Amino acid sequence: MSVVNISLKNWMNISECSLDFRTGMNIIQGKVGEGKSAIFAALAYALSDYKRGNSRKNYIKTGQKFFEINIDYQFPNDTPGNYMHLYLKGNASSSSVTRELTYNGEVRKGEEVTQFLNDKLDQQMLNAVIFSLQGYRDWE
């Protein structure tokens, strides 16, 4: 399994970015405060529904009204180019987040997204990888 692409808009300290990942090891490098941890936080939030606070507003870039996350994800046994696409949008004025997942021509929304991710992904392993890279221990 691998993340092929992640695009963020108004997420934490990131105005807008898009990263394409290649097969094998990828390195995210940057100075303190440039958004490396924000990328991992977006992956955790989108794929495992991890939240670091009670408010979605904690994730919206200061001065903005919404955030967006787009992730293309390749499952291990899928045909190359057959991606799961996950889209999330959160608004400062709403406590809910729009969640939409497209895979094999089927679209899932809301709680169906969470159920699909729980069924398809090893959440414990995913959390261990994402949070050990960030040094978080409160996910256990």
Coordinates of N, CA and C in Angstrom, one line a residue:
M1 N 0.8 -1.2 0.0 CA 0.0 0.0 0.0 C 0.9 1.2 0.0
S2 N 0.5 2.3 -0.7 CA 1.3 3.5 -0.7 C 0.4 4.7 -1.1
V3 N 0.8 5.8 -0.5 CA 0.3 7.1 -0.9 C 1.0 7.5 -2.2
V4 N 0.2 7.8 -3.2 CA 0.8 8.2 -4.5 C 0.9 9.7 -4.6
N5 N -0.1 10.4 -4.1 CA -0.1 11.8 -4.1 C -0.9 12.3 -2.9
I6 N -0.5 13.5 -2.4 CA -1.3 14.2 -1.4 C -1.3 15.7 -1.8
S7 N -2.5 16.3 -1.8 CA -2.6 17.7 -2.0 C -3.3 18.3 -0.8
L8 N -2.8 19.4 -0.4 CA -3.4 20.1 0.8 C -3.6 21.6 0.4
K9 N -4.7 22.1 1.0 CA -5.0 23.5 0.8 C -5.5 24.0 2.2
N10 N -4.9 25.1 2.6 CA -5.2 25.8 3.9 C -5.2 24.8 5.1
W11 N -4.2 23.9 5.0 CA -4.1 22.9 6.1 C -3.0 23.3 7.0
M12 N -3.3 23.6 8.3 CA -2.4 24.0 9.3 C -1.5 25.2 8.8
N13 N -0.2 25.0 8.6 CA 0.6 26.1 8.2 C 0.8 26.1 6.7
I14 N 0.2 25.2 6.0 CA 0.4 25.1 4.5 C -0.8 25.8 3.8
S15 N -0.4 26.8 2.9 CA -1.4 27.4 2.1 C -1.9 26.5 1.0
E16 N -0.9 25.9 0.3 CA -1.3 24.9 -0.8 C 0.0 24.1 -1.1
C17 N -0.2 22.8 -1.3 CA 1.0 22.0 -1.8 C 0.4 20.7 -2.4
S18 N 1.2 20.2 -3.2 CA 0.9 18.9 -3.8 C 2.2 18.1 -3.9
L19 N 2.2 16.9 -3.4 CA 3.4 16.0 -3.4 C 3.1 14.7 -4.1
D20 N 4.0 14.3 -5.0 CA 3.9 13.0 -5.7 C 4.9 12.1 -5.1
F21 N 4.5 10.9 -4.7 CA 5.4 10.0 -4.1 C 5.8 8.9 -5.1
R22 N 7.0 8.4 -5.1 CA 7.4 7.3 -6.0 C 7.5 6.0 -5.2
T23 N 7.6 4.9 -5.9 CA 7.8 3.6 -5.3 C 9.1 3.6 -4.5
G24 N 9.1 3.0 -3.4 CA 10.3 3.0 -2.5 C 10.3 4.0 -1.5
M25 N 11.5 4.5 -1.1 CA 11.6 5.5 0.0 C 11.5 6.9 -0.6
N26 N 10.7 7.7 0.2 CA 10.5 9.1 -0.2 C 11.0 9.9 1.1
I27 N 11.6 11.0 0.8 CA 12.1 11.8 2.0 C 11.5 13.2 1.9
I28 N 10.9 13.6 3.0 CA 10.3 15.0 3.1 C 11.3 15.8 3.9
Q29 N 11.9 16.8 3.3 CA 12.9 17.6 4.0 C 12.5 19.0 4.0
G30 N 12.8 19.7 5.1 CA 12.6 21.1 5.2 C 13.0 21.7 6.5
K31 N 12.9 23.0 6.6 CA 13.3 23.6 7.9 C 12.1 23.5 8.9
V32 N 12.4 23.8 10.1 CA 11.4 23.8 11.2 C 10.3 24.8 10.8
G33 N 9.0 24.3 10.9 CA 7.9 25.2 10.6 C 7.5 25.3 9.1
E34 N 8.1 24.5 8.3 CA 7.7 24.5 6.9 C 6.6 23.5 6.4
G35 N 6.2 22.7 7.4 CA 5.0 21.9 7.1 C 5.2 20.4 7.0
K36 N 6.4 19.9 7.4 CA 6.6 18.4 7.3 C 5.7 17.7 8.2
S37 N 5.5 18.1 9.4 CA 4.6 17.4 10.4 C 3.2 17.6 9.9
A38 N 2.9 18.7 9.3 CA 1.5 19.0 8.8 C 1.1 17.9 7.8
I39 N 2.0 17.5 7.0 CA 1.8 16.5 6.0 C 1.4 15.1 6.6
F40 N 2.2 14.8 7.7 CA 1.8 13.6 8.4 C 0.5 13.7 9.2
A41 N 0.3 14.9 9.7 CA -1.0 15.1 10.4 C -2.2 15.0 9.4
A42 N -2.0 15.4 8.2 CA -3.1 15.3 7.2 C -3.3 13.8 6.8
L43 N -2.3 13.1 6.7 CA -2.4 11.6 6.4 C -3.1 10.9 7.6
A44 N -2.7 11.2 8.8 CA -3.3 10.6 10.0 C -4.8 11.0 10.1
Y45 N -5.1 12.3 9.8 CA -6.5 12.8 9.9 C -7.4 12.1 8.9
A46 N -6.8 12.0 7.6 CA -7.6 11.5 6.5 C -7.8 10.0 6.6
L47 N -6.7 9.2 6.8 CA -6.7 7.8 6.7 C -7.1 7.1 8.0
S48 N -6.9 7.7 9.2 CA -7.3 7.1 10.4 C -8.2 7.9 11.3
D49 N -8.6 9.1 10.8 CA -9.5 10.0 11.5 C -9.0 10.4 12.8
Y50 N -7.6 10.5 12.9 CA -7.0 11.0 14.1 C -7.2 12.5 14.2
K51 N -7.5 13.0 15.4 CA -7.7 14.4 15.7 C -6.9 14.8 16.8
R52 N -6.2 16.0 16.7 CA -5.4 16.5 17.8 C -6.1 17.5 18.7
G53 N -7.3 17.6 18.5 CA -8.1 18.5 19.4 C -9.6 18.3 19.1
N54 N -10.4 19.1 19.8 CA -11.8 19.0 19.7 C -12.4 19.7 18.5
S55 N -11.6 20.6 17.9 CA -12.2 21.5 16.9 C -11.5 21.3 15.6
R56 N -12.3 21.2 14.5 CA -11.7 21.1 13.2 C -10.9 22.4 12.9
K57 N -11.3 23.5 13.6 CA -10.6 24.8 13.3 C -9.1 24.7 13.6
N58 N -8.7 23.8 14.4 CA -7.3 23.6 14.7 C -6.5 23.3 13.5
Y59 N -7.1 22.8 12.5 CA -6.4 22.4 11.3 C -6.5 23.4 10.1
I60 N -7.4 24.4 10.2 CA -7.5 25.3 9.2 C -6.5 26.4 9.3
K61 N -5.7 26.7 8.2 CA -4.7 27.7 8.3 C -5.3 29.0 8.8
T62 N -4.5 29.7 9.6 CA -5.0 31.0 10.2 C -5.4 31.9 9.1
G63 N -6.6 32.5 9.3 CA -7.1 33.5 8.4 C -8.0 32.9 7.3
Q64 N -8.0 31.6 7.2 CA -8.8 30.9 6.1 C -10.1 30.3 6.7
K65 N -11.0 30.0 5.8 CA -12.3 29.5 6.3 C -12.5 28.0 6.1
F66 N -11.6 27.3 5.4 CA -11.7 25.9 5.1 C -10.4 25.3 4.9
F67 N -10.4 23.9 4.9 CA -9.2 23.2 4.5 C -9.7 22.1 3.5
E68 N -8.8 21.6 2.7 CA -9.0 20.5 1.8 C -7.8 19.6 1.8
I69 N -8.1 18.3 1.7 CA -7.1 17.2 1.6 C -7.6 16.3 0.5
N70 N -6.7 16.0 -0.4 CA -6.9 15.0 -1.5 C -5.7 14.0 -1.4
I71 N -6.1 12.8 -1.4 CA -5.1 11.7 -1.4 C -5.4 10.7 -2.4
D72 N -4.4 10.3 -3.2 CA -4.5 9.1 -4.1 C -3.7 8.0 -3.5
Y73 N -4.3 6.9 -3.4 CA -3.7 5.8 -2.6 C -3.7 4.5 -3.4
Q74 N -2.6 3.8 -3.5 CA -2.5 2.5 -4.3 C -2.5 1.3 -3.3
F75 N -3.5 0.4 -3.5 CA -3.5 -0.8 -2.7 C -2.5 -1.8 -3.3
P76 N -1.9 -2.7 -2.5 CA -0.8 -3.5 -2.9 C -1.1 -4.4 -4.2
N77 N -2.2 -5.0 -4.3 CA -2.5 -5.9 -5.4 C -3.3 -5.3 -6.5
D78 N -3.5 -4.0 -6.5 CA -4.3 -3.3 -7.5 C -3.4 -3.1 -8.8
T79 N -4.1 -3.0 -9.9 CA -3.5 -2.7 -11.2 C -2.8 -1.3 -11.0
P80 N -1.6 -1.1 -11.5 CA -1.0 0.2 -11.5 C -1.9 1.2 -12.1
G81 N -2.1 2.4 -11.5 CA -3.0 3.4 -11.9 C -4.4 3.3 -11.4
N82 N -4.7 2.2 -10.7 CA -6.0 2.1 -10.1 C -5.9 2.6 -8.6
Y83 N -6.3 3.8 -8.4 CA -6.1 4.4 -7.1 C -7.4 4.6 -6.4
M84 N -7.3 4.6 -5.1 CA -8.4 5.1 -4.2 C -8.2 6.6 -4.1
H85 N -9.2 7.4 -4.3 CA -9.1 8.8 -4.2 C -9.9 9.2 -2.9
L86 N -9.3 9.9 -2.0 CA -10.0 10.3 -0.8 C -9.9 11.9 -0.8
Y87 N -11.1 12.5 -0.5 CA -11.3 13.9 -0.5 C -11.9 14.3 0.8
L88 N -11.3 15.3 1.5 CA -11.9 15.8 2.7 C -11.9 17.3 2.7
K89 N -13.0 17.9 3.2 CA -13.1 19.4 3.3 C -13.7 19.7 4.6
G90 N -13.1 20.6 5.3 CA -13.6 21.1 6.6 C -13.8 22.6 6.6
N91 N -14.8 23.1 7.1 CA -15.1 24.5 7.2 C -15.1 25.0 8.6
A92 N -14.6 26.2 8.8 CA -14.5 26.8 10.1 C -15.9 27.0 10.7
S93 N -16.9 27.2 9.9 CA -18.3 27.4 10.3 C -19.1 26.2 10.6
S94 N -18.5 25.0 10.4 CA -19.2 23.8 10.6 C -18.4 22.8 11.4
S95 N -19.1 22.0 12.2 CA -18.4 21.0 13.0 C -18.2 19.7 12.2
S96 N -18.8 19.6 11.0 CA -18.7 18.3 10.2 C -17.6 18.5 9.1
V97 N -17.2 17.4 8.6 CA -16.2 17.4 7.5 C -16.8 16.6 6.4
T98 N -16.7 17.2 5.2 CA -17.1 16.4 4.0 C -16.1 15.4 3.7
R99 N -16.5 14.1 3.6 CA -15.6 13.0 3.3 C -16.1 12.2 2.1
E100 N -15.3 12.1 1.1 CA -15.7 11.4 -0.1 C -14.6 10.5 -0.6
L101 N -14.9 9.2 -0.9 CA -13.9 8.3 -1.3 C -14.4 7.6 -2.6
T102 N -13.5 7.6 -3.6 CA -13.8 6.9 -4.9 C -12.8 5.8 -5.1
Y103 N -13.4 4.6 -5.4 CA -12.5 3.4 -5.6 C -13.3 2.5 -6.5
N104 N -12.6 2.0 -7.5 CA -13.2 1.1 -8.5 C -14.6 1.6 -9.0
G105 N -14.7 2.9 -9.3 CA -15.9 3.4 -9.8 C -17.0 3.6 -8.8
E106 N -16.8 3.2 -7.6 CA -17.8 3.4 -6.5 C -17.5 4.7 -5.7
V107 N -18.5 5.4 -5.3 CA -18.3 6.6 -4.5 C -18.9 6.3 -3.1
R108 N -18.1 6.6 -2.1 CA -18.6 6.5 -0.7 C -18.5 7.9 -0.1
K109 N -19.5 8.1 0.8 CA -19.5 9.4 1.5 C -19.7 9.2 3.0
G110 N -19.3 10.2 3.8 CA -19.5 10.2 5.2 C -19.0 9.0 5.9
E111 N -19.9 8.4 6.7 CA -19.5 7.2 7.5 C -19.1 6.0 6.7
E112 N -19.6 5.9 5.5 CA -19.2 4.9 4.6 C -17.7 4.9 4.3
V113 N -17.1 6.1 4.3 CA -15.7 6.3 4.1 C -14.9 5.7 5.2
T114 N -15.3 6.0 6.5 CA -14.7 5.5 7.7 C -14.7 4.0 7.7
Q115 N -15.9 3.4 7.4 CA -16.0 1.9 7.3 C -15.1 1.3 6.3
F116 N -15.1 1.9 5.1 CA -14.2 1.4 4.0 C -12.8 1.4 4.5
L117 N -12.3 2.5 5.0 CA -10.9 2.6 5.4 C -10.6 1.6 6.5
N118 N -11.5 1.4 7.5 CA -11.3 0.5 8.6 C -11.2 -1.0 8.0
D119 N -12.1 -1.2 7.0 CA -12.1 -2.6 6.4 C -10.8 -2.9 5.6
K120 N -10.3 -1.8 4.8 CA -9.2 -2.0 3.9 C -7.8 -1.8 4.5
L121 N -7.7 -1.0 5.5 CA -6.4 -0.6 6.0 C -6.2 -1.2 7.4
D122 N -5.0 -1.6 7.7 CA -4.6 -2.1 9.0 C -4.4 -0.8 9.8
Q123 N -5.5 -0.3 10.5 CA -5.4 0.9 11.2 C -4.3 0.9 12.3
Q124 N -4.1 -0.2 13.0 CA -3.1 -0.2 14.1 C -1.7 0.0 13.5
M125 N -1.4 -0.7 12.4 CA -0.2 -0.5 11.7 C 0.0 0.9 11.2
L126 N -1.0 1.4 10.5 CA -1.0 2.7 10.0 C -0.7 3.8 11.0
N127 N -1.4 3.7 12.2 CA -1.2 4.6 13.3 C 0.3 4.5 13.8
A128 N 0.7 3.3 13.9 CA 2.1 3.0 14.4 C 3.1 3.7 13.5
V129 N 3.0 3.5 12.2 CA 3.9 4.1 11.3 C 3.8 5.6 11.3
I130 N 2.6 6.2 11.1 CA 2.5 7.6 11.1 C 3.0 8.3 12.3
F131 N 2.5 7.8 13.5 CA 2.8 8.4 14.7 C 4.2 8.2 15.3
S132 N 4.8 7.0 14.9 CA 6.2 6.8 15.4 C 7.1 7.7 14.6
L133 N 6.8 8.0 13.3 CA 7.6 9.0 12.6 C 7.5 10.4 13.2
Q134 N 6.4 10.7 13.8 CA 6.2 12.0 14.4 C 6.5 12.1 15.9
G135 N 6.8 10.9 16.5 CA 7.1 10.9 17.9 C 5.8 11.0 18.8
Y136 N 4.6 10.9 18.2 CA 3.4 10.9 19.0 C 3.2 9.6 19.8
R137 N 2.7 9.7 20.9 CA 2.4 8.5 21.7 C 1.0 8.4 22.2
D138 N 0.2 9.4 22.0 CA -1.1 9.5 22.5 C -2.2 8.7 21.7
W139 N -1.8 8.1 20.6 CA -2.7 7.4 19.7 C -3.0 6.0 20.3
E140 N -2.2 5.5 21.1 CA -2.3 4.1 21.6 C -3.5 4.0 22.5

